CSV table of C-alpha atoms in Angstrom, one decimal:
chain,number,residue,atom,x,y,z
A,1,MET,CA,-14.2,22.3,32.6
A,2,LYS,CA,-13.1,24.5,29.7
A,3,ARG,CA,-9.5,23.5,30.2
A,4,ARG,CA,-10.5,19.8,30.0
A,5,GLU,CA,-12.4,20.4,26.8
A,6,TYR,CA,-9.5,22.3,25.3
A,7,GLN,CA,-7.1,19.4,26.1
A,8,GLN,CA,-9.5,16.9,24.5
A,9,LYS,CA,-9.8,19.0,21.4
A,10,ASN,CA,-6.1,19.5,21.0
A,11,ASN,CA,-5.0,16.0,22.0
A,12,PHE,CA,-2.1,14.7,20.0
A,13,ASN,CA,-1.1,11.1,19.4
A,14,TYR,CA,2.7,11.2,20.1
A,15,ALA,CA,2.8,7.3,20.3
A,16,LEU,CA,1.6,7.2,16.7
A,17,LEU,CA,3.9,10.0,15.6
A,18,LEU,CA,7.1,8.2,16.9
A,19,PRO,CA,7.2,5.3,14.4
A,20,ILE,CA,6.2,7.6,11.6
A,21,PHE,CA,8.9,10.1,12.4
A,22,LEU,CA,11.6,7.3,12.7
A,23,MET,CA,10.4,5.8,9.3
A,24,LEU,CA,10.6,9.2,7.6
A,25,ILE,CA,14.2,9.8,8.9
A,26,LEU,CA,15.2,6.3,7.9
A,27,SER,CA,13.7,6.8,4.4
A,28,ILE,CA,15.9,9.8,3.7
A,29,TRP,CA,19.0,8.0,5.1
A,30,VAL,CA,18.6,4.8,3.0
A,31,GLN,CA,17.7,6.7,-0.1
A,32,TYR,CA,20.9,8.8,0.2
A,33,TRP,CA,23.1,5.7,0.5
A,34,VAL,CA,21.3,3.7,-2.1
A,35,ALA,CA,21.9,6.5,-4.6
A,36,TYR,CA,25.5,6.7,-3.5
A,37,TYR,CA,26.1,3.0,-4.3
A,38,ASP,CA,24.1,3.1,-7.5
A,39,GLN,CA,26.4,6.0,-8.6
A,40,ASN,CA,23.6,8.6,-8.6
A,41,ASN,CA,23.7,11.9,-6.9
A,42,PRO,CA,23.0,11.0,-3.2
A,43,VAL,CA,22.4,14.6,-2.1
A,44,LYS,CA,19.9,15.2,-4.9
A,45,GLN,CA,18.1,11.9,-4.0
A,46,ALA,CA,18.0,12.7,-0.3
A,47,LEU,CA,16.6,16.2,-1.0
A,48,LYS,CA,14.0,14.7,-3.3
A,49,GLN,CA,12.9,12.3,-0.6
A,50,LEU,CA,13.0,15.1,2.0
A,51,THR,CA,10.7,17.2,-0.3
A,52,PHE,CA,8.1,14.4,-0.4
A,53,VAL,CA,8.5,13.9,3.4
A,54,GLY,CA,7.7,17.6,3.8
A,55,LEU,CA,4.7,17.5,1.5
A,56,GLY,CA,3.4,14.4,3.2
A,57,THR,CA,3.8,15.9,6.6
A,58,VAL,CA,2.0,19.1,5.7
A,59,LEU,CA,-0.9,17.0,4.2
A,60,MET,CA,-1.0,14.7,7.2
A,61,PHE,CA,-1.4,17.5,9.7
A,62,SER,CA,-3.9,19.3,7.4
A,63,VAL,CA,-6.1,16.2,7.2
A,64,LYS,CA,-6.0,15.8,10.9
A,65,TYR,CA,-8.0,19.0,11.4
A,66,ILE,CA,-10.7,18.3,8.8
A,67,LYS,CA,-14.0,17.8,10.6
A,68,ARG,CA,-15.3,14.3,10.7
A,69,ASP,CA,-18.7,15.3,9.4
A,70,PHE,CA,-17.2,16.8,6.4
A,71,ILE,CA,-15.1,13.7,5.7
A,72,TRP,CA,-18.3,11.5,6.1
A,73,LYS,CA,-20.2,13.6,3.5
A,74,ALA,CA,-17.2,13.9,1.1
A,75,VAL,CA,-16.4,10.2,1.0
A,76,PRO,CA,-18.5,9.2,-2.1
A,77,TRP,CA,-17.2,12.3,-4.0
A,78,PHE,CA,-13.6,11.4,-3.1
A,79,TYR,CA,-14.1,7.9,-4.4
A,80,VAL,CA,-15.7,9.1,-7.6
A,81,PHE,CA,-12.8,11.6,-8.0
A,82,SER,CA,-10.2,8.9,-7.6
A,83,LEU,CA,-11.9,6.8,-10.3
A,84,LEU,CA,-12.0,9.8,-12.6
A,85,LEU,CA,-8.3,10.3,-12.0
A,86,MET,CA,-7.6,6.7,-12.9
A,87,GLY,CA,-9.8,7.0,-16.0
A,88,SER,CA,-8.0,10.1,-17.1
A,89,LEU,CA,-4.8,8.0,-17.5
A,90,TYR,CA,-5.9,7.2,-21.0
A,91,PHE,CA,-5.7,10.8,-22.0
A,92,PHE,CA,-3.0,12.3,-19.8
A,93,TYR,CA,-0.6,9.5,-19.1
A,94,ASP,CA,3.1,10.1,-18.8
A,95,PRO,CA,4.7,9.1,-22.1
A,96,HIS,CA,8.2,8.6,-20.6
A,97,MET,CA,6.9,6.1,-18.0
A,98,TYR,CA,4.8,4.4,-20.8
A,99,GLU,CA,8.0,3.8,-22.8
A,100,LEU,CA,9.7,2.3,-19.8
A,101,THR,CA,6.9,0.1,-18.5
A,102,ASN,CA,4.4,-0.2,-21.4
A,103,THR,CA,1.7,0.7,-18.9
A,104,LYS,CA,-0.4,3.8,-18.4
A,105,ARG,CA,-0.2,4.2,-14.6
A,106,TRP,CA,1.4,7.7,-14.2
A,107,LEU,CA,-0.3,11.0,-14.8
A,108,ASP,CA,1.9,13.9,-16.0
A,109,ILE,CA,0.6,17.3,-15.0
A,110,PHE,CA,2.9,20.2,-15.5
A,111,GLY,CA,5.9,18.0,-15.2
A,112,PHE,CA,4.8,16.3,-12.0
A,113,GLN,CA,4.2,12.6,-12.2
A,114,PHE,CA,2.0,10.6,-9.8
A,115,GLN,CA,0.0,7.4,-9.7
A,116,PRO,CA,-3.8,7.9,-9.2
A,117,SER,CA,-4.0,4.3,-7.8
A,118,GLU,CA,-2.2,5.4,-4.7
A,119,ILE,CA,-4.8,8.1,-4.0
A,120,ALA,CA,-7.5,5.5,-4.8
A,121,LYS,CA,-6.4,3.3,-1.9
A,122,THR,CA,-7.4,5.8,0.7
A,123,ALA,CA,-10.6,6.7,-1.2
A,124,TYR,CA,-11.6,3.0,-1.5
A,125,ILE,CA,-11.0,2.4,2.3
A,126,LEU,CA,-13.2,5.4,3.2
A,127,PHE,CA,-15.9,4.4,0.8
A,128,MET,CA,-16.1,0.8,1.8
A,129,SER,CA,-16.0,1.8,5.5
A,130,LYS,CA,-18.9,4.1,5.1
A,131,GLU,CA,-21.0,1.5,3.3
A,132,LEU,CA,-20.4,-1.0,6.1
A,133,VAL,CA,-21.3,1.6,8.8
A,134,LYS,CA,-24.6,2.4,6.9
A,135,TYR,CA,-25.3,-1.4,6.7
A,136,ASN,CA,-24.8,-1.9,10.4
A,137,LYS,CA,-27.1,1.1,11.1
A,138,ASN,CA,-29.9,0.2,8.6
A,139,VAL,CA,-29.9,-3.6,9.3
A,140,PRO,CA,-29.6,-4.0,13.0
A,141,VAL,CA,-30.7,-7.7,12.8
A,142,LYS,CA,-28.5,-9.4,10.3
A,143,ASP,CA,-28.9,-12.9,8.7
A,144,LEU,CA,-27.2,-14.8,5.9
A,145,HIS,CA,-29.4,-13.3,3.2
A,146,SER,CA,-28.7,-9.7,4.3
A,147,ASP,CA,-25.0,-10.3,4.6
A,148,ILE,CA,-24.9,-11.9,1.1
A,149,ASN,CA,-26.7,-8.8,-0.3
A,150,MET,CA,-24.2,-6.5,1.4
A,151,VAL,CA,-21.2,-8.4,0.0
A,152,LYS,CA,-22.7,-8.2,-3.5
A,153,LYS,CA,-23.1,-4.5,-3.0
A,154,LEU,CA,-19.5,-4.1,-2.0
A,155,PHE,CA,-18.3,-6.1,-5.0
A,156,LEU,CA,-20.6,-4.0,-7.3
A,157,TYR,CA,-19.1,-0.7,-5.9
A,158,SER,CA,-15.6,-2.2,-6.4
A,159,LEU,CA,-16.1,-3.2,-10.0
A,160,PRO,CA,-15.2,0.1,-11.6
A,161,LEU,CA,-12.0,0.2,-9.6
A,162,PHE,CA,-11.0,-3.3,-10.5
A,163,PHE,CA,-11.8,-2.8,-14.1
A,164,LEU,CA,-9.5,0.2,-14.3
A,165,MET,CA,-6.8,-1.8,-12.5
A,166,PHE,CA,-7.2,-4.7,-14.9
A,167,VAL,CA,-7.0,-2.4,-18.0
A,168,GLN,CA,-3.9,-0.7,-16.5
A,169,LYS,CA,-2.3,-4.1,-16.0
A,170,ASP,CA,-1.5,-3.3,-12.4
A,171,PHE,CA,-1.9,-6.7,-10.8
A,172,GLY,CA,0.2,-5.9,-7.8
A,173,THR,CA,-1.8,-2.9,-6.7
A,174,SER,CA,-5.0,-4.9,-7.4
A,175,LEU,CA,-3.9,-7.4,-4.7
A,176,VAL,CA,-3.7,-4.5,-2.2
A,177,PHE,CA,-7.4,-3.6,-2.9
A,178,ILE,CA,-8.4,-7.2,-2.6
A,179,CYS,CA,-6.7,-7.5,0.8
A,180,VAL,CA,-8.3,-4.3,2.1
A,181,LEU,CA,-11.8,-5.5,0.9
A,182,GLY,CA,-11.3,-8.9,2.5
A,183,ALA,CA,-10.1,-7.4,5.8
A,184,LEU,CA,-13.1,-5.1,6.0
A,185,ILE,CA,-15.5,-7.9,5.2
A,186,ILE,CA,-14.1,-10.0,8.1
A,187,ALA,CA,-14.0,-7.0,10.5
A,188,SER,CA,-17.6,-6.2,9.8
A,189,GLY,CA,-18.7,-9.5,11.3
A,190,ILE,CA,-20.3,-10.8,8.2
A,191,ASN,CA,-21.5,-14.5,8.4
A,192,TRP,CA,-18.5,-16.9,8.7
A,193,ARG,CA,-19.8,-19.1,5.9
A,194,ILE,CA,-19.6,-16.2,3.4
A,195,VAL,CA,-16.0,-15.5,4.6
A,196,ALA,CA,-15.1,-19.2,4.2
A,197,VAL,CA,-16.5,-19.4,0.7
A,198,LEU,CA,-14.7,-16.2,-0.3
A,199,GLY,CA,-11.5,-17.5,1.2
A,200,GLY,CA,-11.8,-20.8,-0.6
A,201,ILE,CA,-12.4,-19.1,-3.9
A,202,SER,CA,-9.3,-16.9,-3.4
A,203,ALA,CA,-7.1,-19.9,-2.5
A,204,LEU,CA,-8.4,-21.8,-5.5
A,205,LEU,CA,-7.8,-18.8,-7.9
A,206,GLY,CA,-4.3,-18.4,-6.5
A,207,GLY,CA,-3.4,-22.0,-6.9
A,208,THR,CA,-4.9,-22.2,-10.4
A,209,LEU,CA,-2.8,-19.1,-11.4
A,210,ILE,CA,0.4,-20.8,-10.2
A,211,PHE,CA,-0.6,-24.0,-12.0
A,212,LEU,CA,-1.3,-22.1,-15.3
A,213,VAL,CA,2.1,-20.4,-15.2
A,214,PHE,CA,3.9,-23.7,-15.6
A,215,THR,CA,1.9,-25.2,-18.4
A,216,GLU,CA,1.9,-24.1,-22.1
A,217,PHE,CA,-1.9,-24.3,-22.2
A,218,GLY,CA,-2.2,-22.3,-19.0
A,219,GLN,CA,0.3,-19.7,-20.4
A,220,SER,CA,-1.9,-19.2,-23.5
A,221,ILE,CA,-4.9,-18.6,-21.2
A,222,LEU,CA,-3.1,-16.1,-19.1
A,223,SER,CA,-1.9,-14.3,-22.3
A,224,SER,CA,-5.4,-14.0,-23.5
A,225,LEU,CA,-6.3,-12.4,-20.1
A,226,HIS,CA,-3.6,-9.7,-20.7
A,227,PHE,CA,-1.0,-11.2,-18.4
A,228,LYS,CA,2.4,-10.1,-19.7
A,229,GLU,CA,5.5,-12.3,-20.1
A,230,TYR,CA,7.3,-10.4,-17.3
A,231,GLN,CA,4.5,-11.2,-14.9
A,232,LEU,CA,4.7,-14.9,-15.7
A,233,ASN,CA,8.5,-14.7,-15.3
A,234,ARG,CA,8.1,-13.4,-11.8
A,235,ILE,CA,6.3,-16.5,-10.8
A,236,ARG,CA,9.0,-18.7,-12.5
A,237,ALA,CA,11.8,-16.8,-10.9
A,238,TRP,CA,10.1,-17.1,-7.4
A,239,VAL,CA,9.7,-20.9,-7.6
A,240,ASP,CA,13.3,-21.6,-8.6
A,241,PRO,CA,15.4,-18.3,-8.6
A,242,PHE,CA,18.8,-19.9,-8.8
A,243,GLU,CA,17.9,-21.8,-12.0
A,244,TYR,CA,17.4,-18.4,-13.7
A,245,ALA,CA,20.1,-16.5,-11.7
A,246,THR,CA,21.6,-14.9,-14.8
A,247,SER,CA,18.3,-14.0,-16.5
A,248,ILE,CA,14.8,-13.5,-15.2
A,249,ALA,CA,15.7,-14.1,-11.5
A,250,TYR,CA,18.8,-12.0,-11.4
A,251,GLN,CA,17.2,-9.3,-9.2
A,252,GLN,CA,15.9,-11.9,-6.7
A,253,VAL,CA,19.2,-13.8,-6.5
A,254,GLN,CA,21.2,-10.6,-6.0
A,255,GLY,CA,18.8,-9.6,-3.3
A,256,LEU,CA,19.2,-12.9,-1.5
A,257,LEU,CA,23.0,-12.6,-1.7
A,258,ALA,CA,22.9,-9.0,-0.4
A,259,ILE,CA,20.8,-10.0,2.6
A,260,GLY,CA,22.9,-13.1,3.2
A,261,SER,CA,26.1,-11.1,3.2
A,262,GLY,CA,24.7,-8.9,6.0
A,263,GLY,CA,24.9,-11.6,8.5
A,264,MET,CA,23.9,-10.8,12.1
A,265,PHE,CA,25.0,-7.2,12.4
A,266,GLY,CA,25.5,-6.1,8.8
A,267,THR,CA,28.5,-4.8,6.8
A,268,GLY,CA,27.8,-1.2,7.8
A,269,THR,CA,26.5,1.6,5.7
A,270,THR,CA,29.9,2.0,4.0
A,271,GLY,CA,30.5,-1.7,3.5
A,272,VAL,CA,27.8,-2.6,1.0
A,273,GLN,CA,29.2,-4.6,-1.9
A,274,VAL,CA,26.4,-6.6,-3.6
A,275,TYR,CA,24.7,-4.8,-6.5
A,276,VAL,CA,20.9,-5.2,-6.5
A,277,PRO,CA,18.8,-3.8,-9.4
A,278,VAL,CA,16.0,-1.3,-8.5
A,279,ARG,CA,17.4,-1.2,-5.0
A,280,GLU,CA,15.9,2.2,-4.4
A,281,SER,CA,12.3,1.0,-4.8
A,282,ASP,CA,11.3,-2.7,-5.0
A,283,MET,CA,14.4,-4.0,-3.2
A,284,ILE,CA,15.1,-1.4,-0.6
A,285,PHE,CA,14.9,-4.0,2.1
A,286,THR,CA,17.9,-5.8,0.7
A,287,PHE,CA,20.0,-2.7,1.5
A,288,ILE,CA,18.8,-2.7,5.1
A,289,GLY,CA,19.6,-6.4,5.4
A,290,GLU,CA,23.1,-6.0,4.0
A,291,ALA,CA,24.0,-2.8,5.7
A,292,TYR,CA,22.5,-3.5,9.1
A,293,GLY,CA,22.1,-7.3,9.2
A,294,PHE,CA,19.6,-9.5,10.8
A,295,VAL,CA,19.4,-7.2,13.9
A,296,GLY,CA,18.8,-4.0,11.9
A,297,ALA,CA,16.2,-5.7,9.5
A,298,THR,CA,14.4,-7.1,12.5
A,299,ALA,CA,14.3,-3.7,14.2
A,300,VAL,CA,12.7,-2.2,11.1
A,301,ILE,CA,10.1,-5.0,11.0
A,302,LEU,CA,9.3,-4.4,14.6
A,303,LEU,CA,8.9,-0.7,14.0
A,304,TYR,CA,6.4,-1.5,11.3
A,305,PHE,CA,4.4,-3.7,13.7
A,306,TYR,CA,4.5,-1.0,16.4
A,307,LEU,CA,3.0,1.4,13.8
A,308,PHE,CA,0.3,-1.1,12.9
A,309,PHE,CA,-0.5,-1.5,16.6
A,310,GLN,CA,-0.8,2.2,17.2
A,311,ILE,CA,-3.2,2.6,14.3
A,312,PHE,CA,-5.4,-0.2,15.6
A,313,TYR,CA,-5.3,1.2,19.1
A,314,THR,CA,-6.2,4.7,18.0
A,315,GLY,CA,-9.3,3.4,16.2
A,316,ILE,CA,-10.5,1.3,19.1
A,317,ARG,CA,-9.9,4.2,21.5
A,318,SER,CA,-12.0,6.5,19.3
A,319,ASN,CA,-15.1,4.4,20.1
A,320,SER,CA,-16.3,4.9,16.5
A,321,THR,CA,-17.2,2.1,14.2
A,322,PHE,CA,-16.4,4.2,11.2
A,323,ASN,CA,-13.0,5.0,12.6
A,324,ILE,CA,-12.3,1.3,13.4
A,325,TYR,CA,-13.1,0.3,9.8
A,326,ILE,CA,-10.8,3.0,8.5
A,327,CYS,CA,-8.0,1.8,10.7
A,328,VAL,CA,-8.6,-1.8,9.7
A,329,GLY,CA,-8.4,-0.8,6.0
A,330,ILE,CA,-5.3,1.3,6.4
A,331,VAL,CA,-3.5,-1.3,8.5
A,332,PHE,CA,-4.1,-4.1,6.1
A,333,MET,CA,-3.2,-1.9,3.2
A,334,LEU,CA,0.2,-1.2,4.8
A,335,VAL,CA,0.6,-4.8,6.1
A,336,PHE,CA,0.0,-6.3,2.7
A,337,GLN,CA,2.5,-3.9,1.1
A,338,THR,CA,5.1,-4.5,3.8
A,339,VAL,CA,4.8,-8.3,3.8
A,340,GLU,CA,4.8,-8.5,0.0
A,341,ASN,CA,7.8,-6.3,-0.4
A,342,ILE,CA,9.9,-7.8,2.3
A,343,GLY,CA,8.7,-11.3,1.4
A,344,ALA,CA,9.8,-10.8,-2.2
A,345,SER,CA,13.2,-9.4,-1.0
A,346,ILE,CA,13.9,-12.6,1.0
A,347,GLY,CA,12.5,-15.0,-1.5
A,348,LEU,CA,9.3,-16.0,0.3
A,349,LEU,CA,6.9,-14.3,-2.2
A,350,PRO,CA,7.1,-13.4,-5.9
A,351,LEU,CA,8.0,-9.8,-7.0
A,352,THR,CA,5.0,-7.7,-7.8
A,353,GLY,CA,6.6,-4.2,-7.9
A,354,ILE,CA,4.8,-3.1,-4.7
A,355,PRO,CA,6.9,-0.5,-2.8
A,356,LEU,CA,7.8,-0.8,0.9
A,357,PRO,CA,5.8,1.9,2.8
A,358,PHE,CA,7.8,4.9,3.7
A,359,LEU,CA,11.2,3.5,2.7
A,360,SER,CA,10.9,2.9,-1.1
A,361,GLN,CA,11.4,5.7,-3.6
A,362,GLY,CA,8.2,7.1,-4.8
A,363,GLY,CA,6.6,10.4,-3.9
A,364,THR,CA,3.0,9.5,-4.7
A,365,ALA,CA,3.1,6.4,-2.4
A,366,LEU,CA,4.7,8.3,0.5
A,367,VAL,CA,2.4,11.3,0.3
A,368,SER,CA,-0.7,9.1,-0.1
A,369,THR,CA,0.3,7.1,2.9
A,370,MET,CA,0.7,10.3,4.9
A,371,LEU,CA,-2.7,11.4,3.8
A,372,ALA,CA,-4.2,8.2,5.2
A,373,LEU,CA,-2.3,8.6,8.5
A,374,GLY,CA,-3.7,12.1,8.8
A,375,LEU,CA,-7.1,10.5,9.1
A,376,ILE,CA,-5.8,8.4,12.0
A,377,PHE,CA,-4.4,11.4,13.8
A,378,GLY,CA,-7.8,13.2,13.4
A,379,MET,CA,-9.5,10.4,15.4
A,380,ASP,CA,-8.0,11.9,18.6
A,381,SER,CA,-9.6,15.3,18.0
A,382,LYS,CA,-13.1,15.9,19.4
A,383,GLN,CA,-14.7,17.5,16.4
């Protein structure tokens, strides 16, 4: 009996670890070669990526052993802490990144730069998941009126976060939070009429945004809403990239040429020839497409979907509503980022600056993702 309890307590999810391990190894590999082709120091870049992999791994396994009761109690404080971090950007932002991007999205503490919005993703998922669990517990018999009140409550709790994202001009990351919120609302079983109305409003807003981009009157409205010219250019470049191949769509066109030149099996790691701007981050998938072709790119996509499946399966197997909501939030956070990044690389979606999970350069994004995955690993522990 004691042996069985010990095995349950120390159970480890190797099926989930496998895709994560492969992704981390691949991230170090591609960052090395991208730095090499961009005439940067490849060893330095690989070691930098390895450092973040190490930090993320330590954090992931540390979070795994945090007791579930403690996480449940700490969720509101974690969310408030993430909001305070984002608010502190107006006092402690990184001046170098501000000069490059004209946005205050990076904190600079003792020479270490990171994006608070990445930490806020996990905090937001935990907070929304807890509120839905409390709703299911406190309102056993639900109706349209109670569901509407719950949705209002979720939007009210989301307002501070979206306000900070709006002021920071981080439209791309805002879409991630919207996707997570929508996925959790649907997963909670809220009345389908509410879901249909919210879906219709989202589609209408998206269509209106695209329409406004291509009219002078619409562009003036978007400018008054703090949309920058580079954001509008991304939509124009997406609709007809080859018309702007030498200007605003240069990055997209070069990415398409790189992926196209990869063919079925790729040019090989040492055969990459097409230059793609910001290849180490936003356009990392173009390197995979050129170097390893359709076969290699498909293998990477399948690896992502295997990871998503394992996260879902872990949540369902835990037999906990709270865990299931957390898994839904994390999966759709990763799915949106993956689909948007790869979709932008192959011309299906406009560029938003969203990194590809695991593979893109960016220590904060990688470490934050590993933190979220630590929560998934902890679901296999009987705490």
